[in-house]
Short mmCIF file of C-alpha atoms in Angstrom, two decimals:
data_model
loop_
_atom_site.label_atom_id
_atom_site.label_comp_id
_atom_site.label_asym_id
_atom_site.label_seq_id
_atom_site.Cartn_x
_atom_site.Cartn_y
_atom_site.Cartn_z
CA GLU S 1 23.54 105.18 87.27
CA ILE S 2 26.57 103.03 88.03
CA VAL S 3 29.81 104.56 86.72
CA MET S 4 32.71 102.24 85.99
CA THR S 5 36.31 103.41 86.05
CA GLN S 6 39.45 101.53 84.99
CA SER S 7 43.12 102.01 85.69
CA PRO S 8 45.58 102.46 84.25
CA ALA S 9 44.44 103.77 80.88
CA THR S 10 47.48 102.17 79.26
CA LEU S 11 49.68 99.40 80.59
CA SER S 12 53.00 98.61 78.92
CA VAL S 13 54.13 95.06 79.58
CA SER S 14 56.83 92.80 78.18
CA PRO S 15 55.83 89.40 76.79
CA GLY S 16 55.96 86.78 79.52
CA GLU S 17 55.30 89.29 82.29
CA ARG S 18 52.19 89.71 84.43
CA ALA S 19 49.56 92.40 83.84
CA THR S 20 47.19 93.61 86.54
CA LEU S 21 44.21 95.70 85.50
CA SER S 22 41.85 97.43 87.92
CA CYS S 23 38.17 98.27 87.68
CA ARG S 24 36.02 100.19 90.14
CA ALA S 25 32.26 100.61 90.36
CA SER S 26 30.67 103.76 91.79
CA ARG S 27 28.50 101.63 94.06
CA SER S 28 28.39 97.98 95.01
CA ILE S 29 27.57 95.54 92.22
CA SER S 30 28.26 92.40 94.25
CA ARG S 31 29.95 90.11 91.71
CA SER S 32 27.99 91.21 88.62
CA LEU S 33 31.18 92.06 86.75
CA ALA S 34 32.49 90.92 83.39
CA TRP S 35 35.74 91.49 81.54
CA TYR S 36 36.03 91.68 77.75
CA GLN S 37 38.99 91.72 75.41
CA GLN S 38 38.88 93.69 72.18
CA LYS S 39 41.50 93.64 69.43
CA PRO S 40 41.63 96.24 66.64
CA GLY S 41 38.88 95.76 64.07
CA GLN S 42 37.24 92.97 66.07
CA ALA S 43 34.21 92.63 68.28
CA PRO S 44 34.74 92.31 72.03
CA ARG S 45 35.11 88.83 73.48
CA LEU S 46 33.89 87.74 76.90
CA LEU S 47 36.75 86.66 79.15
CA ILE S 48 35.42 86.62 82.70
CA TYR S 49 31.96 86.84 84.28
CA GLY S 50 30.74 86.72 87.84
CA ALA S 51 33.97 88.60 88.65
CA SER S 52 36.06 85.42 88.57
CA THR S 53 34.60 82.73 86.27
CA ARG S 54 36.40 82.23 82.98
CA ALA S 55 34.21 82.04 79.90
CA THR S 56 34.33 79.00 77.65
CA GLY S 57 37.70 78.55 75.98
CA ILE S 58 39.50 81.29 77.90
CA PRO S 59 43.03 80.26 78.95
CA ALA S 60 43.85 79.84 82.62
CA ARG S 61 46.38 82.70 82.49
CA PHE S 62 43.37 85.03 82.71
CA SER S 63 41.93 85.39 86.19
CA GLY S 64 39.53 87.77 87.84
CA SER S 65 38.91 88.72 91.43
CA GLY S 66 37.01 91.18 93.58
CA SER S 67 33.51 91.98 94.74
CA GLY S 68 31.47 94.99 95.70
CA THR S 69 33.22 97.94 94.09
CA GLU S 70 36.81 96.81 93.46
CA PHE S 71 37.82 94.28 90.82
CA THR S 72 41.01 93.03 89.21
CA LEU S 73 41.87 91.20 86.01
CA THR S 74 45.23 89.47 86.07
CA ILE S 75 46.96 88.08 83.02
CA THR S 76 49.95 85.96 83.94
CA SER S 77 52.74 85.43 81.41
CA LEU S 78 51.43 87.70 78.65
CA GLN S 79 51.37 86.19 75.19
CA SER S 80 51.56 88.16 71.94
CA GLU S 81 47.84 87.61 71.32
CA ASP S 82 46.96 89.22 74.67
CA PHE S 83 47.94 92.74 73.63
CA ALA S 84 44.54 94.40 73.30
CA VAL S 85 42.07 96.68 75.04
CA TYR S 86 40.27 95.28 78.09
CA TYR S 87 36.89 96.53 79.28
CA CYS S 88 35.10 95.80 82.49
CA GLN S 89 31.30 95.88 82.59
CA GLN S 90 28.76 95.74 85.37
CA TYR S 91 25.64 93.93 84.27
CA ASN S 92 23.20 95.27 86.84
CA SER S 93 22.61 98.12 84.42
CA TRP S 94 25.16 97.14 81.75
CA SER S 95 27.58 100.10 81.75
CA PHE S 96 31.18 99.63 80.63
CA GLY S 97 34.42 101.07 81.93
CA PRO S 98 36.56 103.21 79.60
CA GLY S 99 39.04 100.42 78.95
CA THR S 100 42.70 99.63 79.60
CA LYS S 101 45.00 99.24 76.64
CA VAL S 102 47.70 96.63 77.19
CA ASP S 103 50.57 97.24 74.83
CA ILE S 104 54.03 95.88 74.27
CA LYS S 105 56.83 97.40 76.35
CA GLN W 1 28.32 77.79 65.89
CA VAL W 2 26.88 80.99 67.33
CA GLN W 3 26.60 83.68 64.70
CA LEU W 4 25.27 87.23 64.90
CA VAL W 5 25.31 89.29 61.73
CA GLU W 6 24.40 92.97 61.78
CA SER W 7 23.19 94.92 58.77
CA GLY W 8 21.69 98.29 57.93
CA GLY W 9 24.60 100.59 58.60
CA GLY W 10 25.57 103.45 56.31
CA VAL W 11 25.64 107.21 56.04
CA VAL W 12 22.53 109.04 57.24
CA GLN W 13 21.79 112.73 57.58
CA PRO W 14 21.22 114.30 60.99
CA GLY W 15 17.57 114.18 62.02
CA ARG W 16 16.82 111.20 59.82
CA SER W 17 16.08 107.58 60.75
CA ARG W 18 17.84 104.26 60.24
CA ARG W 19 16.94 100.68 61.10
CA LEU W 20 19.59 98.15 62.01
CA SER W 21 19.05 94.40 62.00
CA CYS W 22 20.88 91.48 63.54
CA ALA W 23 20.38 87.94 62.23
CA ALA W 24 21.07 85.17 64.72
CA SER W 25 21.92 81.53 64.13
CA GLY W 26 23.57 78.60 65.87
CA PHE W 27 21.87 79.03 69.25
CA THR W 28 18.42 79.19 70.82
CA PHE W 29 17.76 82.85 70.05
CA SER W 30 14.39 82.86 71.83
CA ALA W 31 16.10 81.99 75.13
CA TYR W 32 18.52 84.91 75.09
CA ALA W 33 18.24 88.53 76.09
CA MET W 34 19.66 90.67 73.32
CA HIS W 35 21.52 93.96 73.46
CA TRP W 36 22.83 96.69 71.22
CA VAL W 37 26.21 98.17 72.10
CA ARG W 38 27.95 100.93 70.17
CA GLN W 39 31.49 102.19 69.80
CA ALA W 40 32.28 105.62 68.42
CA PRO W 41 35.43 105.78 66.29
CA GLY W 42 38.49 105.42 68.52
CA LYS W 43 36.36 105.33 71.67
CA GLY W 44 35.14 102.79 74.20
CA LEU W 45 32.05 100.64 74.40
CA GLU W 46 28.66 102.16 75.21
CA TRP W 47 25.65 100.03 76.07
CA VAL W 48 22.58 101.17 74.10
CA ALA W 49 19.55 98.94 74.69
CA VAL W 50 18.35 95.53 75.86
CA ILE W 51 15.29 93.40 75.18
CA ALA W 52 14.23 90.37 77.18
CA TYR W 53 14.18 86.90 75.62
CA ASP W 54 10.43 87.13 74.98
CA GLY W 55 10.26 90.85 74.22
CA SER W 56 8.45 91.55 77.49
CA ASN W 57 10.98 94.02 78.86
CA GLU W 58 13.18 96.70 77.33
CA ASN W 59 15.64 99.20 78.68
CA TYR W 60 17.60 102.03 77.09
CA ALA W 61 20.61 104.21 77.77
CA ASP W 62 19.64 107.78 78.61
CA SER W 63 21.52 108.97 75.52
CA VAL W 64 19.05 107.19 73.19
CA LYS W 65 15.86 106.98 75.25
CA GLY W 66 12.88 108.27 73.32
CA ARG W 67 14.75 108.12 69.99
CA PHE W 68 15.73 104.44 69.63
CA THR W 69 13.50 101.36 69.83
CA ILE W 70 14.71 97.79 70.19
CA SER W 71 12.57 94.90 68.97
CA ARG W 72 12.88 91.23 68.14
CA ASP W 73 11.16 88.53 66.12
CA ASN W 74 11.88 85.15 67.62
CA SER W 75 10.22 83.33 64.72
CA LYS W 76 12.74 84.89 62.34
CA GLN W 77 15.61 84.98 64.85
CA THR W 78 16.18 88.66 64.25
CA LEU W 79 16.85 91.68 66.43
CA ASP W 80 16.24 95.24 65.26
CA LEU W 81 17.15 98.73 66.37
CA GLN W 82 15.02 101.56 65.02
CA MET W 83 16.99 104.79 65.33
CA ASN W 84 15.11 108.07 64.91
CA THR W 85 16.20 111.71 65.06
CA LEU W 86 19.82 110.73 64.57
CA ARG W 87 22.59 113.03 65.75
CA PRO W 88 26.26 113.25 64.75
CA GLU W 89 27.17 111.83 68.17
CA ASP W 90 25.30 108.63 67.26
CA THR W 91 28.07 107.86 64.76
CA ALA W 92 29.50 104.50 65.81
CA VAL W 93 29.90 100.84 65.08
CA TYR W 94 26.78 99.15 66.40
CA TYR W 95 27.12 95.61 67.76
CA CYS W 96 24.37 93.21 68.68
CA ALA W 97 25.17 90.94 71.59
CA GLY W 98 23.45 88.04 73.31
CA ALA W 99 23.20 87.28 77.01
CA SER W 100 21.80 84.17 78.67
CA GLY W 101 20.07 86.33 81.27
CA PHE W 102 18.47 89.79 81.23
CA TRP W 103 21.04 90.81 83.84
CA GLY W 104 23.93 88.77 82.53
CA PRO W 105 27.24 89.08 80.67
CA PHE W 106 27.33 89.35 76.90
CA ASP W 107 28.60 85.98 75.76
CA SER W 108 28.16 86.38 72.01
CA TRP W 109 28.77 89.36 69.73
CA GLY W 110 28.31 90.24 66.10
CA GLN W 111 31.00 91.92 64.04
CA GLY W 112 29.20 95.26 64.00
CA THR W 113 27.80 97.67 61.45
CA LEU W 114 28.97 101.27 61.06
CA VAL W 115 26.47 104.11 61.19
CA THR W 116 27.76 107.54 60.20
CA VAL W 117 25.53 110.51 60.88
CA SER W 118 26.67 113.36 58.69
CA SER W 119 25.29 115.89 56.25
#
């Protein structure tokens, strides 16, 4: 079983600032890593797959990096609509991380 | 456009069964692997089960193995989840999600259906 961890649990950021979210896998997953955004009362939305490829329609301010066991999601210049919970997921066996909540500072 | 619509949620007593369905439209359903993902109230996402595009392969989370069964009907463009011997800890919003590969990201999601297991 591959266990995913995320840090921090909560990230307080001011609009216009950068947010950096971390995700770690318990063993190497190569680049089989996706990031999802979820807003209250909504289904998750795919942001990034293959660790660094933006999904269709995702703004360029979202970027992903990493491989193996360490991954990062960066959101440059946070917009009001970006305040949400972000989950990483490895899709070798589909487990999710516990999420990082990005809220307004 | 891609649409996934879940149904079948509700209140069910512990030990009983429930069947969820997901109706797909707007994409080539028969080419996609399909998953169920759940989210307990106020908690994170938990992957539940996957079925290959042609139904030839299935996999389950340990927490539901032996109790839940995933199935699909490509002619009707529907995905089902048969849930047996339900427990209070199965209480969650259940989402269906589509992936272009069996081991791939989930690029489309339904809005979810709430299952509450309670006496």
